[in-house]
CSV table of C-alpha atoms in Angstrom, one decimal:
chain,number,residue,atom,x,y,z
A,18,MET,CA,-13.4,26.2,18.4
A,19,GLU,CA,-12.2,28.8,15.9
A,20,SER,CA,-10.9,27.5,12.5
A,21,THR,CA,-9.6,30.6,11.2
A,22,ASN,CA,-5.9,30.2,9.5
A,23,ASN,CA,-3.5,32.8,8.8
A,24,ILE,CA,-1.6,30.1,7.2
A,25,THR,CA,-2.0,29.5,3.3
A,26,GLU,CA,0.9,27.1,3.0
A,27,PHE,CA,3.3,25.0,4.9
A,28,ILE,CA,7.1,24.3,4.7
A,29,LEU,CA,8.0,20.6,5.1
A,30,LEU,CA,11.6,20.3,6.7
A,31,GLY,CA,11.7,16.7,5.1
A,32,LEU,CA,14.3,14.0,6.2
A,33,SER,CA,17.5,16.4,6.1
A,34,GLN,CA,18.7,19.4,5.3
A,35,ASN,CA,22.1,18.5,4.1
A,36,LYS,CA,22.5,18.6,0.1
A,37,LYS,CA,24.6,15.4,-0.1
A,38,ILE,CA,22.2,13.4,2.1
A,39,LYS,CA,19.1,14.6,0.0
A,40,ILE,CA,20.5,13.5,-3.1
A,41,LEU,CA,21.6,9.9,-1.8
A,42,CYS,CA,17.6,10.1,-0.4
A,43,PHE,CA,16.5,11.1,-3.7
A,44,LEU,CA,18.1,8.6,-5.9
A,45,LEU,CA,17.1,5.7,-2.8
A,46,PHE,CA,13.5,6.8,-2.9
A,47,LEU,CA,13.3,7.1,-6.5
A,48,PHE,CA,14.3,3.4,-7.3
A,49,CYS,CA,12.1,2.4,-4.2
A,50,TYR,CA,9.1,4.3,-6.1
A,51,THR,CA,10.0,2.9,-9.6
A,52,ALA,CA,10.2,-0.7,-8.0
A,53,ILE,CA,6.7,-0.2,-6.2
A,54,LEU,CA,5.4,1.1,-9.6
A,55,GLY,CA,6.7,-1.6,-11.6
A,56,GLY,CA,6.2,-4.6,-9.2
A,57,ASN,CA,2.4,-3.8,-8.4
A,58,LEU,CA,1.3,-3.1,-11.7
A,59,PHE,CA,3.6,-6.3,-12.9
A,60,ILE,CA,1.1,-8.1,-10.2
A,61,MET,CA,-2.1,-6.3,-11.5
A,62,ILE,CA,-1.6,-7.0,-15.2
A,63,SER,CA,-0.6,-10.6,-14.4
A,64,ILE,CA,-3.9,-11.7,-12.1
A,65,THR,CA,-5.9,-10.0,-14.5
A,66,LEU,CA,-4.5,-11.7,-17.6
A,67,SER,CA,-4.8,-15.2,-16.2
A,68,ARG,CA,-7.4,-17.2,-14.4
A,69,LEU,CA,-6.3,-16.8,-10.8
A,70,ASN,CA,-8.4,-13.3,-10.9
A,71,GLU,CA,-11.4,-15.8,-10.6
A,72,GLN,CA,-9.9,-16.7,-6.8
A,73,PRO,CA,-10.9,-14.7,-3.8
A,74,MET,CA,-7.2,-14.5,-2.8
A,75,TYR,CA,-5.9,-13.0,-5.6
A,76,PHE,CA,-8.7,-11.0,-6.4
A,77,PHE,CA,-8.1,-9.2,-3.1
A,78,LEU,CA,-4.2,-9.3,-3.5
A,79,ASN,CA,-5.3,-7.6,-7.0
A,80,CYS,CA,-7.0,-5.0,-4.5
A,81,LEU,CA,-4.0,-4.7,-2.2
A,82,ALA,CA,-1.7,-4.0,-5.1
A,83,LEU,CA,-3.9,-1.2,-6.5
A,84,SER,CA,-4.4,0.3,-2.8
A,85,ASP,CA,-0.2,0.5,-2.5
A,86,LEU,CA,0.0,2.1,-5.8
A,87,CYS,CA,-2.7,5.0,-4.7
A,88,TYR,CA,-1.3,5.1,-1.3
A,89,THR,CA,2.3,5.6,-2.2
A,90,SER,CA,1.5,8.1,-4.8
A,91,THR,CA,-0.1,10.3,-2.5
A,92,VAL,CA,3.1,10.6,-0.2
A,93,THR,CA,6.5,9.4,-2.7
A,94,PRO,CA,5.9,12.3,-5.2
A,95,LYS,CA,5.8,15.0,-3.1
A,96,LEU,CA,8.6,13.7,-1.1
A,97,LEU,CA,10.6,13.2,-4.2
A,98,THR,CA,10.3,16.3,-5.6
A,99,GLY,CA,11.0,18.1,-2.0
A,100,LEU,CA,14.7,16.5,-2.2
A,101,LEU,CA,15.3,18.4,-5.3
A,102,MET,CA,13.9,21.7,-4.1
A,103,LYS,CA,15.7,24.2,-1.5
A,104,ARG,CA,12.4,24.8,0.5
A,105,ASN,CA,9.5,22.5,0.2
A,106,MET,CA,6.6,24.2,0.3
A,107,ILE,CA,2.7,22.9,0.2
A,108,SER,CA,-0.2,24.9,0.1
A,109,TYR,CA,-2.9,24.5,3.3
A,110,THR,CA,-5.4,23.0,0.6
A,111,SER,CA,-2.8,20.4,-0.7
A,112,CYS,CA,-1.8,19.5,2.6
A,113,MET,CA,-5.6,18.8,4.0
A,114,ALA,CA,-6.1,16.8,0.7
A,115,GLN,CA,-2.6,14.7,1.4
A,116,LEU,CA,-3.7,14.0,4.7
A,117,PHE,CA,-7.2,12.9,3.6
A,118,THR,CA,-6.1,10.6,0.6
A,119,MET,CA,-3.4,9.1,2.6
A,120,HIS,CA,-5.4,8.2,5.4
A,121,PHE,CA,-8.5,6.7,2.5
A,122,PHE,CA,-5.8,4.7,1.0
A,123,GLY,CA,-4.1,3.5,3.9
A,124,GLY,CA,-7.4,2.5,5.5
A,125,ILE,CA,-8.3,0.6,2.7
A,126,GLU,CA,-5.1,-1.4,2.9
A,127,ILE,CA,-5.4,-2.1,6.3
A,128,LEU,CA,-8.7,-3.5,5.9
A,129,ILE,CA,-7.8,-5.6,2.6
A,130,LEU,CA,-5.3,-7.3,4.6
A,131,THR,CA,-7.7,-7.9,7.4
A,132,VAL,CA,-10.1,-9.8,4.8
A,133,MET,CA,-7.4,-11.3,3.1
A,134,ALA,CA,-6.3,-12.9,6.6
A,135,TYR,CA,-10.4,-13.8,6.8
A,136,ASP,CA,-9.8,-15.6,3.5
A,137,ARG,CA,-7.2,-17.5,4.6
A,138,TYR,CA,-9.0,-18.6,7.5
A,139,VAL,CA,-11.8,-19.7,5.7
A,140,ALA,CA,-9.9,-21.5,3.2
A,141,ILE,CA,-8.0,-23.8,6.1
A,142,CYS,CA,-10.2,-23.8,8.9
A,143,LYS,CA,-13.4,-24.3,6.6
A,144,PRO,CA,-12.5,-25.4,3.3
A,145,LEU,CA,-15.6,-27.5,2.6
A,146,HIS,CA,-17.7,-24.0,3.1
A,147,TYR,CA,-15.1,-22.2,1.2
A,148,THR,CA,-16.7,-21.5,-2.0
A,149,SER,CA,-20.1,-20.8,-0.5
A,150,ILE,CA,-18.7,-18.2,2.1
A,151,MET,CA,-16.1,-16.4,-0.4
A,152,SER,CA,-18.5,-15.9,-3.2
A,153,ARG,CA,-17.9,-13.3,-5.9
A,154,GLY,CA,-20.7,-11.4,-4.9
A,155,ARG,CA,-19.6,-11.4,-1.1
A,156,CYS,CA,-15.9,-10.6,-2.1
A,157,HIS,CA,-16.9,-7.4,-3.9
A,158,ALA,CA,-19.2,-6.6,-0.9
A,159,MET,CA,-16.3,-6.9,1.5
A,160,VAL,CA,-14.0,-4.7,-1.1
A,161,ALA,CA,-16.9,-2.2,-0.7
A,162,ALA,CA,-17.3,-2.5,3.0
A,163,CYS,CA,-13.5,-1.8,3.4
A,164,CYS,CA,-13.8,1.6,1.0
A,165,ALA,CA,-16.8,2.8,2.9
A,166,GLY,CA,-14.9,2.0,6.5
A,167,ALA,CA,-11.6,3.8,5.4
A,168,PHE,CA,-13.5,6.8,3.9
A,169,ILE,CA,-15.2,7.3,7.1
A,170,HIS,CA,-12.2,6.9,9.1
A,171,SER,CA,-10.3,9.5,7.0
A,172,PHE,CA,-13.0,11.8,6.7
A,173,LEU,CA,-13.0,11.8,10.6
A,174,GLN,CA,-9.2,12.3,10.7
A,175,SER,CA,-9.7,15.1,8.3
A,176,PHE,CA,-12.2,16.9,10.1
A,177,LEU,CA,-10.4,17.0,13.2
A,178,VAL,CA,-7.4,18.5,11.8
A,179,THR,CA,-9.1,21.3,9.3
A,180,SER,CA,-11.7,22.4,12.4
A,181,LEU,CA,-8.4,23.4,14.2
A,182,PRO,CA,-6.6,27.1,13.8
A,183,PHE,CA,-3.2,27.7,12.5
A,184,CYS,CA,-2.0,30.9,12.8
A,185,GLY,CA,1.8,29.8,12.7
A,186,PRO,CA,4.7,28.8,12.6
A,187,ASN,CA,4.3,26.8,9.4
A,188,GLU,CA,7.5,24.7,9.5
A,189,MET,CA,6.3,20.8,9.4
A,190,ASP,CA,9.3,18.4,10.7
A,191,HIS,CA,7.8,15.7,8.4
A,192,TYR,CA,8.1,15.0,4.5
A,193,PHE,CA,4.2,14.7,4.2
A,194,CYS,CA,1.4,16.0,6.2
A,195,ASP,CA,0.3,13.9,8.6
A,196,VAL,CA,-1.9,14.5,11.7
A,197,TYR,CA,0.5,14.8,15.0
A,198,PRO,CA,2.7,17.6,13.0
A,199,LEU,CA,-0.2,19.3,11.8
A,200,LEU,CA,-1.4,19.0,15.4
A,201,SER,CA,1.8,20.8,17.2
A,202,LEU,CA,1.3,23.8,14.5
A,203,ALA,CA,-1.9,24.2,15.9
A,204,CYS,CA,-2.8,27.6,17.8
A,205,THR,CA,-4.9,25.9,20.4
A,206,ASN,CA,-4.4,23.4,22.8
A,207,THR,CA,-5.1,20.1,20.8
A,208,PHE,CA,-5.4,17.3,23.7
A,209,ARG,CA,-9.1,16.5,23.3
A,210,VAL,CA,-8.2,16.3,19.3
A,211,GLY,CA,-5.4,14.0,20.3
A,212,LEU,CA,-7.3,11.4,22.3
A,213,LEU,CA,-10.0,11.3,19.4
A,214,VAL,CA,-6.8,11.1,16.9
A,215,VAL,CA,-5.7,8.1,18.8
A,216,ALA,CA,-9.3,6.7,19.5
A,217,ASN,CA,-10.0,6.9,15.3
A,218,SER,CA,-6.3,5.9,14.0
A,219,GLY,CA,-4.6,4.1,16.8
A,220,MET,CA,-7.2,2.0,17.9
A,221,MET,CA,-8.3,0.8,14.3
A,222,GLY,CA,-5.0,-0.2,13.6
A,223,LEU,CA,-4.5,-1.9,17.1
A,224,VAL,CA,-8.1,-3.8,17.1
A,225,THR,CA,-7.3,-4.5,13.2
A,226,PHE,CA,-3.9,-5.9,14.3
A,227,MET,CA,-5.1,-8.1,17.1
A,228,VAL,CA,-7.6,-9.7,14.5
A,229,LEU,CA,-5.3,-10.4,12.3
A,230,MET,CA,-2.3,-12.0,14.7
A,231,TRP,CA,-5.5,-13.7,16.5
A,232,SER,CA,-6.7,-15.1,12.9
A,233,TYR,CA,-3.2,-16.1,11.8
A,234,SER,CA,-2.5,-17.8,15.1
A,235,PHE,CA,-5.9,-19.9,14.7
A,236,ILE,CA,-4.8,-20.7,11.1
A,237,LEU,CA,-1.1,-21.9,12.6
A,238,TYR,CA,-3.0,-24.3,15.3
A,239,THR,CA,-5.2,-25.6,12.3
A,240,ILE,CA,-2.3,-26.6,10.0
A,241,TRP,CA,0.0,-28.2,12.6
A,242,ALA,CA,-2.5,-31.3,11.9
A,243,TYR,CA,-1.9,-31.2,8.2
A,244,PRO,CA,0.1,-33.6,6.5
A,245,ALA,CA,3.8,-32.2,5.7
A,246,GLU,CA,3.3,-31.4,1.9
A,247,SER,CA,0.2,-29.2,2.6
A,248,ARG,CA,1.3,-28.0,5.6
A,249,GLY,CA,4.7,-26.3,4.0
A,250,LYS,CA,2.0,-24.8,1.2
A,251,ALA,CA,0.0,-23.2,3.8
A,252,LEU,CA,2.8,-22.1,5.7
A,253,SER,CA,4.2,-20.6,2.5
A,254,THR,CA,1.4,-18.4,2.3
A,255,CYS,CA,0.3,-17.4,5.4
A,256,SER,CA,4.4,-16.2,6.2
A,257,SER,CA,4.3,-14.0,3.4
A,258,HIS,CA,0.9,-12.2,4.6
A,259,VAL,CA,2.6,-12.2,8.3
A,260,THR,CA,5.6,-10.3,6.8
A,261,VAL,CA,3.1,-7.6,5.2
A,262,VAL,CA,1.2,-7.4,8.0
A,263,VAL,CA,4.6,-7.1,10.7
A,264,LEU,CA,6.0,-4.4,8.0
A,265,PHE,CA,2.9,-2.1,7.8
A,266,PHE,CA,1.7,-2.3,11.5
A,267,VAL,CA,4.6,-2.3,13.8
A,268,PRO,CA,5.6,1.4,12.4
A,269,VAL,CA,1.7,2.2,12.6
A,270,LEU,CA,1.0,1.5,16.0
A,271,PHE,CA,4.3,3.0,17.0
A,272,ILE,CA,3.1,6.3,15.8
A,273,TYR,CA,-0.5,6.2,16.4
A,274,ILE,CA,-1.0,4.6,19.3
A,275,ARG,CA,0.7,7.1,21.8
A,276,SER,CA,-0.3,10.7,22.8
A,277,ALA,CA,-0.5,13.5,20.3
A,278,ALA,CA,3.2,14.5,20.1
A,279,SER,CA,5.4,14.6,17.0
A,280,TYR,CA,9.0,13.3,17.3
A,281,PRO,CA,11.9,13.4,14.3
A,282,GLU,CA,11.6,9.8,14.8
A,283,ASP,CA,8.6,9.7,13.3
A,284,LYS,CA,9.7,10.5,9.8
A,285,VAL,CA,11.9,7.2,9.6
A,286,PHE,CA,9.1,5.0,11.1
A,287,ALA,CA,6.8,6.2,8.6
A,288,LEU,CA,8.7,5.2,5.6
A,289,PHE,CA,8.5,1.8,6.5
A,290,TYR,CA,4.5,2.1,6.1
A,291,THR,CA,4.6,4.3,3.2
A,292,ILE,CA,7.7,3.3,1.0
A,293,ILE,CA,9.1,-0.2,2.3
A,294,ALA,CA,6.0,-1.9,2.8
A,295,PRO,CA,4.4,-1.5,-0.2
A,296,MET,CA,7.7,-1.9,-2.0
A,297,PHE,CA,8.1,-5.6,-0.4
A,298,ASN,CA,4.2,-6.5,-1.0
A,299,PRO,CA,4.7,-7.7,-4.5
A,300,LEU,CA,7.8,-9.6,-3.3
A,301,SER,CA,6.3,-11.4,-0.5
A,302,TYR,CA,3.3,-12.4,-2.5
A,303,THR,CA,5.1,-13.8,-5.5
A,304,LEU,CA,8.6,-15.3,-4.4
A,305,ARG,CA,7.2,-17.4,-1.8
A,306,ASN,CA,4.0,-18.5,-3.9
A,307,MET,CA,4.2,-21.3,-6.1
A,308,GLU,CA,0.8,-20.9,-7.7
A,309,MET,CA,1.6,-17.1,-8.6
A,310,LYS,CA,4.9,-17.9,-10.1
A,311,ASN,CA,3.2,-20.6,-12.2
A,312,ALA,CA,0.6,-18.1,-13.2
A,313,LEU,CA,3.5,-15.3,-14.1
A,314,ARG,CA,5.4,-17.5,-15.9
A,315,LYS,CA,2.6,-18.6,-18.1
A,316,VAL,CA,1.0,-15.1,-18.6
A,317,TRP,CA,4.4,-13.4,-19.5
A,318,CYS,CA,6.1,-16.6,-21.3
A,319,HIS,CA,2.8,-16.6,-23.9
A,320,LYS,CA,3.2,-12.7,-24.2
A,321,VAL,CA,7.0,-12.6,-25.4
A,322,LEU,CA,6.1,-15.8,-27.5
A,323,PHE,CA,2.9,-13.9,-29.2
A,324,ILE,CA,5.1,-10.5,-29.4
A,325,GLY,CA,8.2,-12.8,-31.0
A,326,LYS,CA,5.7,-14.3,-33.7
A,327,ARG,CA,4.3,-11.0,-34.4
A,328,ILE,CA,7.8,-9.4,-35.1
A,329,ILE,CA,8.4,-12.6,-37.3
A,330,ILE,CA,5.6,-11.9,-39.5
A,331,PHE,CA,6.4,-8.2,-39.6
A,332,THR,CA,9.7,-8.8,-40.6
A,333,ALA,CA,8.5,-11.0,-43.0
A,334,GLU,CA,5.8,-8.9,-44.4
A,335,SER,CA,8.4,-6.0,-44.5
A,336,ASP,CA,11.1,-8.0,-46.9
A,337,HIS,CA,8.0,-9.3,-48.7
A,338,GLU,CA,7.2,-5.6,-49.3
A,339,LYS,CA,10.8,-4.3,-50.0
A,340,ALA,CA,11.3,-7.4,-52.9
A,341,LYS,CA,7.9,-6.0,-54.7
A,342,ALA,CA,9.2,-2.6,-54.6
A,343,CYS,CA,12.6,-3.5,-55.9
A,344,CYS,CA,11.1,-5.8,-58.5
A,345,SER,CA,8.7,-2.6,-59.6
A,346,SER,CA,11.5,-0.3,-59.7
A,347,PHE,CA,13.1,-2.2,-62.9
């Protein structure tokens, strides 16, 4: 297969060509991106400054928040700038880099969600062995394995696309460089490559989703015998996980589990796993988790009190210096 390219850049058609719709989309997604940055940074800082980081569940949540930040930052800034431009151009090299980084951080997110489901399974179904199974060293090894698995997935995905020839046209009906829109622009038969993409991305998403659903079904079956109070706490934690999983995986499966064809509806579904799910992750994991809310309250109330005391001390010292300067002038 020849990999000679006559294309040096692609034109991203984005979500719409209507000026008013583009302005509305810019304001909406600017708010979403600000919420993603603020919410995930808030979680990361809060967990790092509290003792929650010593618990495996919150250690993985910290990693998930970081992957969310990196994942959405590979797509959203380009989307926002494109909404302000008449022609949204992206170079071939930047396009392939975006494809690689998006699938890399997306793969990390998928695998981290799987590890979090396993953590909840061990905590609820094997509580006596939890500390030995989910040791700090094993948690770090799991995160390293997630990064390695995501790198292999992304490398294979990018290799399949970069091996294709592109000779025109160069207009991509999407707001970021993804596999199927790029396959539709290739100057060769992409049937076999499409099957490999389904085997790589589609089957990875499907198998992971089935494992997640199986683990949460087993968890729900186990906690049904718990007392009402313990059952409520476990259900609250697991329901937030399931909400994140559904928001992320359903659109992913819709796009990557079918034949290699690009449809206009793909852009709408892609918004869910590139922007909507990362925006709701902080809300899902904080508002429905009493332990997390208590930790946030302690950390940030302590910081506010500390800053307030420093301001009072600084003001008192300033007044004292002003008084000394006034007295010395006489």
